[in-house]
């Protein structure tokens, strides 16, 4: 068997603020043959997600940061090239966490075989992957909306937000959101069935815009952005309202901590619950959740948008575009040929 | 039947900062005879509690503020003087919400008959009343500690805090807290069985003091004070930790909102849950909770301290003492003779 070379994007510097191209380096390394229980994978798609920004900082978080000189982490869809792991054969398509590289050796128990008949392959990184499960568990298990309640989701056209909104509609909620362009707003209203949505960049005062979108207040606020949008939503929260803290993208690139009013007392007045979560907290319930979402896709009740960027070498620039909102829906890098396309 | 005169403390001005004696006025009014379904009560004890400060401000809260010229609200223990309400007879002792006055007409369905054999009468305003139930439901139903977890409670020797600490010990938790004097700290350690307690006024850096008191971090923080203590506790919160927001006494008299760092992202890192509550949210479970606490009292596992101030006219000064921490345990005003003493 010939040696396999992997092209990898490694973290060269810890970014200050928005990552710059010079914070990354591309290198090539020779991979060994897969050991016992391992598989050699060829990356087809790489997922780019906001949480990766946190992994680039050397601060306390839920996981160790990416070490300098190490491959950037990330979810991937790959094709098995060679296998020393039971149940996995060359040609199998898998979802795993191989990172920003075009080939990888992975333990067989760290990959999940994808049913290629379920939905297009990219959905394994989107609506049927980490972002979709994040939306599902965050809304259903953390936010716990009842039908007829109002759910507000920020970054509403994003990979997570769009799924949150559609699931909330399926569950009988009134759904409102905000997004960063008129096109995204139209998508939420016309294609996803949101009851209200506004362009936070042009809507003027966020409190007024949110109040118009949620005349009966907010029962569940699904927090993807933080900052002023999050504080505005909290003020509109109804009694016994819930805030599901999924992400705070508005400050992922902040170089200084923003100072905000201490309004802890409002938790008492509102009997509010604010709860952070990670999708991995719900691993034991991923399969039924994924099955339910696959059914909704088949029924035409759950849809998605994606932006696909071609070429691993473009991952750093594409990653920055995420924070500028230049993607529309799930942002994916096509690293290699898609055998199902 | 002769006319009954009620001496009442009314809110004369909306206080700015700590209430001043001039913010209150004492007046006398003649009461009518109790109408159908009503009772005439003679107040024996009046409860003074931090939440009352919030009722003096004309801002959005969970309840309407006390109107200017109206009697200050508050929990009371009273003796039935005359009754037009079924099931209530002269001489009965009841807990109700008659406010800062020595006589009151109350609807019979707004009073709760007290079993005078259960515990001393004052406990109906303390450990077996609103503060005790606040501790019980806030800890058991909101904080939901598991045995062997660490519970930290601020204002640990107070009416709520002391009960929280003892219930947490009964439930098998490790319990730590902070209080505002060495005597209060000694009480928590020696009489309430806290595993650790410190004097927040003399302990120096709150983060260091709290870390020493909680070497394994904090699983449930029972928030009574807010401010720097609350933020410090949040930083020490373990993964899946909970903050039960019961009160934020440190800023009840604040005239400006304090600015604090926006650290929403920590909810995700910690998978933290922060939840505010009111004791009235749990009304349907008060009776079993009270019965369980009465049993713990009989078994010698639940105790309390109280500061009793004599005379309704001293209520305004005593109320201010609450914010200076000059009371020790539950603060009660003795308004009239206690027929059980």
PDB file of N, CA and C in Angstrom, chain B residues 63-123:
ATOM      1  N   UNK B  63     -45.138  41.980  41.208  1.00  0.00           N
ATOM      2  CA  UNK B  63     -46.364  42.390  41.866  1.00  0.00           C
ATOM      3  C   UNK B  63     -46.450  43.907  41.777  1.00  0.00           C
ATOM      4  N   UNK B  64     -47.649  44.440  41.932  1.00  0.00           N
ATOM      5  CA  UNK B  64     -47.786  45.893  41.902  1.00  0.00           C
ATOM      6  C   UNK B  64     -47.060  46.495  43.102  1.00  0.00           C
ATOM      7  N   UNK B  65     -46.478  47.678  42.918  1.00  0.00           N
ATOM      8  CA  UNK B  65     -45.836  48.315  44.065  1.00  0.00           C
ATOM      9  C   UNK B  65     -46.883  48.808  45.057  1.00  0.00           C
ATOM     10  N   UNK B  66     -46.431  49.058  46.282  1.00  0.00           N
ATOM     11  CA  UNK B  66     -47.300  49.690  47.270  1.00  0.00           C
ATOM     12  C   UNK B  66     -47.557  51.121  46.794  1.00  0.00           C
ATOM     13  N   UNK B  67     -48.815  51.498  46.754  1.00  0.00           N
ATOM     14  CA  UNK B  67     -49.138  52.863  46.315  1.00  0.00           C
ATOM     15  C   UNK B  67     -48.794  53.852  47.421  1.00  0.00           C
ATOM     16  N   UNK B  68     -48.444  55.051  47.046  1.00  0.00           N
ATOM     17  CA  UNK B  68     -48.166  56.076  48.054  1.00  0.00           C
ATOM     18  C   UNK B  68     -49.429  56.324  48.875  1.00  0.00           C
ATOM     19  N   UNK B  69     -49.257  56.404  50.186  1.00  0.00           N
ATOM     20  CA  UNK B  69     -50.392  56.588  51.076  1.00  0.00           C
ATOM     21  C   UNK B  69     -51.048  55.293  51.491  1.00  0.00           C
ATOM     22  N   UNK B  70     -50.555  54.182  50.948  1.00  0.00           N
ATOM     23  CA  UNK B  70     -51.136  52.879  51.301  1.00  0.00           C
ATOM     24  C   UNK B  70     -50.287  52.185  52.366  1.00  0.00           C
ATOM     25  N   UNK B  71     -50.930  51.243  53.047  1.00  0.00           N
ATOM     26  CA  UNK B  71     -50.252  50.471  54.093  1.00  0.00           C
ATOM     27  C   UNK B  71     -49.153  49.612  53.462  1.00  0.00           C
ATOM     28  N   UNK B  72     -47.985  49.575  54.085  1.00  0.00           N
ATOM     29  CA  UNK B  72     -46.920  48.679  53.644  1.00  0.00           C
ATOM     30  C   UNK B  72     -47.396  47.235  53.758  1.00  0.00           C
ATOM     31  N   UNK B  73     -47.063  46.450  52.745  1.00  0.00           N
ATOM     32  CA  UNK B  73     -47.470  45.046  52.744  1.00  0.00           C
ATOM     33  C   UNK B  73     -46.536  44.213  53.624  1.00  0.00           C
ATOM     34  N   UNK B  74     -47.002  43.060  54.027  1.00  0.00           N
ATOM     35  CA  UNK B  74     -46.138  42.175  54.797  1.00  0.00           C
ATOM     36  C   UNK B  74     -46.896  41.008  55.393  1.00  0.00           C
ATOM     37  N   UNK B  75     -46.195  39.933  55.619  1.00  0.00           N
ATOM     38  CA  UNK B  75     -46.772  38.758  56.261  1.00  0.00           C
ATOM     39  C   UNK B  75     -46.956  39.009  57.746  1.00  0.00           C
ATOM     40  N   UNK B  76     -48.047  38.481  58.281  1.00  0.00           N
ATOM     41  CA  UNK B  76     -48.350  38.696  59.699  1.00  0.00           C
ATOM     42  C   UNK B  76     -48.910  37.428  60.328  1.00  0.00           C
ATOM     43  N   UNK B  77     -48.765  37.371  61.648  1.00  0.00           N
ATOM     44  CA  UNK B  77     -49.523  36.405  62.434  1.00  0.00           C
ATOM     45  C   UNK B  77     -50.524  37.212  63.234  1.00  0.00           C
ATOM     46  N   UNK B  78     -51.772  36.822  63.183  1.00  0.00           N
ATOM     47  CA  UNK B  78     -52.799  37.565  63.899  1.00  0.00           C
ATOM     48  C   UNK B  78     -53.731  36.655  64.672  1.00  0.00           C
ATOM     49  N   UNK B  79     -54.465  37.279  65.573  1.00  0.00           N
ATOM     50  CA  UNK B  79     -55.476  36.559  66.340  1.00  0.00           C
ATOM     51  C   UNK B  79     -56.842  37.034  65.858  1.00  0.00           C
ATOM     52  N   UNK B  80     -57.737  36.092  65.642  1.00  0.00           N
ATOM     53  CA  UNK B  80     -59.077  36.459  65.198  1.00  0.00           C
ATOM     54  C   UNK B  80     -59.819  37.124  66.358  1.00  0.00           C
ATOM     55  N   UNK B  81     -60.278  38.356  66.105  1.00  0.00           N
ATOM     56  CA  UNK B  81     -61.048  39.095  67.116  1.00  0.00           C
ATOM     57  C   UNK B  81     -62.542  38.900  66.871  1.00  0.00           C
ATOM     58  N   UNK B  82     -62.922  38.957  65.626  1.00  0.00           N
ATOM     59  CA  UNK B  82     -64.328  38.743  65.255  1.00  0.00           C
ATOM     60  C   UNK B  82     -64.349  38.062  63.898  1.00  0.00           C
ATOM     61  N   UNK B  83     -65.308  37.191  63.697  1.00  0.00           N
ATOM     62  CA  UNK B  83     -65.314  36.420  62.460  1.00  0.00           C
ATOM     63  C   UNK B  83     -66.689  36.354  61.831  1.00  0.00           C
ATOM     64  N   UNK B  84     -66.727  36.639  60.555  1.00  0.00           N
ATOM     65  CA  UNK B  84     -67.898  36.353  59.731  1.00  0.00           C
ATOM     66  C   UNK B  84     -67.546  35.313  58.669  1.00  0.00           C
ATOM     67  N   UNK B  85     -66.456  34.570  58.930  1.00  0.00           N
ATOM     68  CA  UNK B  85     -65.968  33.591  57.963  1.00  0.00           C
ATOM     69  C   UNK B  85     -66.077  32.201  58.568  1.00  0.00           C
ATOM     70  N   UNK B  86     -66.604  31.269  57.789  1.00  0.00           N
ATOM     71  CA  UNK B  86     -66.764  29.903  58.258  1.00  0.00           C
ATOM     72  C   UNK B  86     -65.424  29.285  58.638  1.00  0.00           C
ATOM     73  N   UNK B  87     -65.400  28.513  59.715  1.00  0.00           N
ATOM     74  CA  UNK B  87     -64.182  27.811  60.097  1.00  0.00           C
ATOM     75  C   UNK B  87     -63.197  28.655  60.872  1.00  0.00           C
ATOM     76  N   UNK B  88     -63.527  29.900  61.141  1.00  0.00           N
ATOM     77  CA  UNK B  88     -62.616  30.766  61.893  1.00  0.00           C
ATOM     78  C   UNK B  88     -63.390  31.402  63.046  1.00  0.00           C
ATOM     79  N   UNK B  89     -62.817  31.294  64.228  1.00  0.00           N
ATOM     80  CA  UNK B  89     -63.512  31.781  65.414  1.00  0.00           C
ATOM     81  C   UNK B  89     -62.584  32.678  66.229  1.00  0.00           C
ATOM     82  N   UNK B  90     -63.150  33.592  67.011  1.00  0.00           N
ATOM     83  CA  UNK B  90     -62.314  34.441  67.861  1.00  0.00           C
ATOM     84  C   UNK B  90     -61.334  33.608  68.682  1.00  0.00           C
ATOM     85  N   UNK B  91     -60.100  34.076  68.746  1.00  0.00           N
ATOM     86  CA  UNK B  91     -59.059  33.340  69.459  1.00  0.00           C
ATOM     87  C   UNK B  91     -58.200  32.496  68.546  1.00  0.00           C
ATOM     88  N   UNK B  92     -58.707  32.204  67.358  1.00  0.00           N
ATOM     89  CA  UNK B  92     -57.881  31.451  66.396  1.00  0.00           C
ATOM     90  C   UNK B  92     -56.651  32.272  66.026  1.00  0.00           C
ATOM     91  N   UNK B  93     -55.556  31.566  65.810  1.00  0.00           N
ATOM     92  CA  UNK B  93     -54.327  32.222  65.363  1.00  0.00           C
ATOM     93  C   UNK B  93     -54.122  31.901  63.895  1.00  0.00           C
ATOM     94  N   UNK B  94     -53.803  32.916  63.121  1.00  0.00           N
ATOM     95  CA  UNK B  94     -53.695  32.729  61.666  1.00  0.00           C
ATOM     96  C   UNK B  94     -52.457  33.431  61.117  1.00  0.00           C
ATOM     97  N   UNK B  95     -51.992  32.898  59.995  1.00  0.00           N
ATOM     98  CA  UNK B  95     -50.974  33.586  59.217  1.00  0.00           C
ATOM     99  C   UNK B  95     -51.661  34.233  58.034  1.00  0.00           C
ATOM    100  N   UNK B  96     -51.301  35.457  57.756  1.00  0.00           N
ATOM    101  CA  UNK B  96     -51.901  36.133  56.612  1.00  0.00           C
ATOM    102  C   UNK B  96     -50.950  37.205  56.102  1.00  0.00           C
ATOM    103  N   UNK B  97     -51.464  38.085  55.282  1.00  0.00           N
ATOM    104  CA  UNK B  97     -50.622  39.093  54.625  1.00  0.00           C
ATOM    105  C   UNK B  97     -51.283  40.444  54.866  1.00  0.00           C
ATOM    106  N   UNK B  98     -51.405  40.787  56.161  1.00  0.00           N
ATOM    107  CA  UNK B  98     -52.195  41.962  56.552  1.00  0.00           C
ATOM    108  C   UNK B  98     -51.406  43.253  56.437  1.00  0.00           C
ATOM    109  N   UNK B  99     -50.079  43.164  56.401  1.00  0.00           N
ATOM    110  CA  UNK B  99     -49.271  44.380  56.267  1.00  0.00           C
ATOM    111  C   UNK B  99     -48.897  44.994  57.605  1.00  0.00           C
ATOM    112  N   UNK B 100     -48.303  46.172  57.505  1.00  0.00           N
ATOM    113  CA  UNK B 100     -47.737  46.835  58.686  1.00  0.00           C
ATOM    114  C   UNK B 100     -48.834  47.583  59.445  1.00  0.00           C
ATOM    115  N   UNK B 101     -49.657  46.836  60.176  1.00  0.00           N
ATOM    116  CA  UNK B 101     -50.733  47.484  60.940  1.00  0.00           C
ATOM    117  C   UNK B 101     -51.131  46.559  62.084  1.00  0.00           C
ATOM    118  N   UNK B 102     -51.771  47.150  63.075  1.00  0.00           N
ATOM    119  CA  UNK B 102     -52.038  46.332  64.268  1.00  0.00           C
ATOM    120  C   UNK B 102     -53.416  45.686  64.255  1.00  0.00           C
ATOM    121  N   UNK B 103     -54.286  46.120  63.368  1.00  0.00           N
ATOM    122  CA  UNK B 103     -55.563  45.431  63.176  1.00  0.00           C
ATOM    123  C   UNK B 103     -55.877  45.448  61.685  1.00  0.00           C
ATOM    124  N   UNK B 104     -56.607  44.464  61.256  1.00  0.00           N
ATOM    125  CA  UNK B 104     -56.948  44.415  59.829  1.00  0.00           C
ATOM    126  C   UNK B 104     -58.190  43.565  59.615  1.00  0.00           C
ATOM    127  N   UNK B 105     -58.938  43.937  58.598  1.00  0.00           N
ATOM    128  CA  UNK B 105     -60.039  43.095  58.108  1.00  0.00           C
ATOM    129  C   UNK B 105     -59.477  42.284  56.939  1.00  0.00           C
ATOM    130  N   UNK B 106     -59.635  40.974  56.993  1.00  0.00           N
ATOM    131  CA  UNK B 106     -59.107  40.145  55.904  1.00  0.00           C
ATOM    132  C   UNK B 106     -60.179  39.162  55.444  1.00  0.00           C
ATOM    133  N   UNK B 107     -60.212  38.816  54.165  1.00  0.00           N
ATOM    134  CA  UNK B 107     -61.105  37.742  53.715  1.00  0.00           C
ATOM    135  C   UNK B 107     -60.679  36.429  54.391  1.00  0.00           C
ATOM    136  N   UNK B 108     -61.638  35.644  54.805  1.00  0.00           N
ATOM    137  CA  UNK B 108     -61.325  34.390  55.491  1.00  0.00           C
ATOM    138  C   UNK B 108     -60.508  33.431  54.636  1.00  0.00           C
ATOM    139  N   UNK B 109     -60.679  33.532  53.320  1.00  0.00           N
ATOM    140  CA  UNK B 109     -59.927  32.597  52.467  1.00  0.00           C
ATOM    141  C   UNK B 109     -58.514  33.090  52.181  1.00  0.00           C
ATOM    142  N   UNK B 110     -58.127  34.192  52.770  1.00  0.00           N
ATOM    143  CA  UNK B 110     -56.762  34.686  52.605  1.00  0.00           C
ATOM    144  C   UNK B 110     -55.948  34.483  53.881  1.00  0.00           C
ATOM    145  N   UNK B 111     -56.498  33.771  54.854  1.00  0.00           N
ATOM    146  CA  UNK B 111     -55.750  33.493  56.085  1.00  0.00           C
ATOM    147  C   UNK B 111     -55.560  31.985  56.230  1.00  0.00           C
ATOM    148  N   UNK B 112     -54.476  31.612  56.874  1.00  0.00           N
ATOM    149  CA  UNK B 112     -54.179  30.195  57.100  1.00  0.00           C
ATOM    150  C   UNK B 112     -54.141  29.964  58.604  1.00  0.00           C
ATOM    151  N   UNK B 113     -54.962  29.031  59.083  1.00  0.00           N
ATOM    152  CA  UNK B 113     -54.984  28.756  60.513  1.00  0.00           C
ATOM    153  C   UNK B 113     -53.673  28.099  60.924  1.00  0.00           C
ATOM    154  N   UNK B 114     -53.134  28.532  62.035  1.00  0.00           N
ATOM    155  CA  UNK B 114     -51.865  27.988  62.523  1.00  0.00           C
ATOM    156  C   UNK B 114     -52.141  26.963  63.615  1.00  0.00           C
ATOM    157  N   UNK B 115     -51.468  25.832  63.520  1.00  0.00           N
ATOM    158  CA  UNK B 115     -51.513  24.825  64.578  1.00  0.00           C
ATOM    159  C   UNK B 115     -50.523  25.254  65.657  1.00  0.00           C
ATOM    160  N   UNK B 116     -51.050  25.761  66.783  1.00  0.00           N
ATOM    161  CA  UNK B 116     -50.154  26.348  67.785  1.00  0.00           C
ATOM    162  C   UNK B 116     -49.305  25.298  68.497  1.00  0.00           C
ATOM    163  N   UNK B 117     -49.600  24.024  68.290  1.00  0.00           N
ATOM    164  CA  UNK B 117     -48.797  22.969  68.923  1.00  0.00           C
ATOM    165  C   UNK B 117     -47.582  22.553  68.087  1.00  0.00           C
ATOM    166  N   UNK B 118     -47.531  23.054  66.843  1.00  0.00           N
ATOM    167  CA  UNK B 118     -46.490  22.609  65.922  1.00  0.00           C
ATOM    168  C   UNK B 118     -45.125  23.161  66.314  1.00  0.00           C
ATOM    169  N   UNK B 119     -45.074  24.424  66.628  1.00  0.00           N
ATOM    170  CA  UNK B 119     -43.811  25.111  66.921  1.00  0.00           C
ATOM    171  C   UNK B 119     -44.188  26.499  67.424  1.00  0.00           C
ATOM    172  N   UNK B 120     -43.237  27.254  67.979  1.00  0.00           N
ATOM    173  CA  UNK B 120     -43.565  28.607  68.448  1.00  0.00           C
ATOM    174  C   UNK B 120     -44.216  29.445  67.354  1.00  0.00           C
ATOM    175  N   UNK B 121     -45.062  30.357  67.783  1.00  0.00           N
ATOM    176  CA  UNK B 121     -45.889  31.125  66.869  1.00  0.00           C
ATOM    177  C   UNK B 121     -45.069  31.877  65.814  1.00  0.00           C
ATOM    178  N   UNK B 122     -43.922  32.408  66.206  1.00  0.00           N
ATOM    179  CA  UNK B 122     -43.109  33.192  65.268  1.00  0.00           C
ATOM    180  C   UNK B 122     -42.634  32.361  64.074  1.00  0.00           C
ATOM    181  N   UNK B 123     -42.555  31.037  64.248  1.00  0.00           N
ATOM    182  CA  UNK B 123     -42.076  30.215  63.127  1.00  0.00           C
ATOM    183  C   UNK B 123     -43.022  30.280  61.932  1.00  0.00           C
TER     184      UNK B 123
END
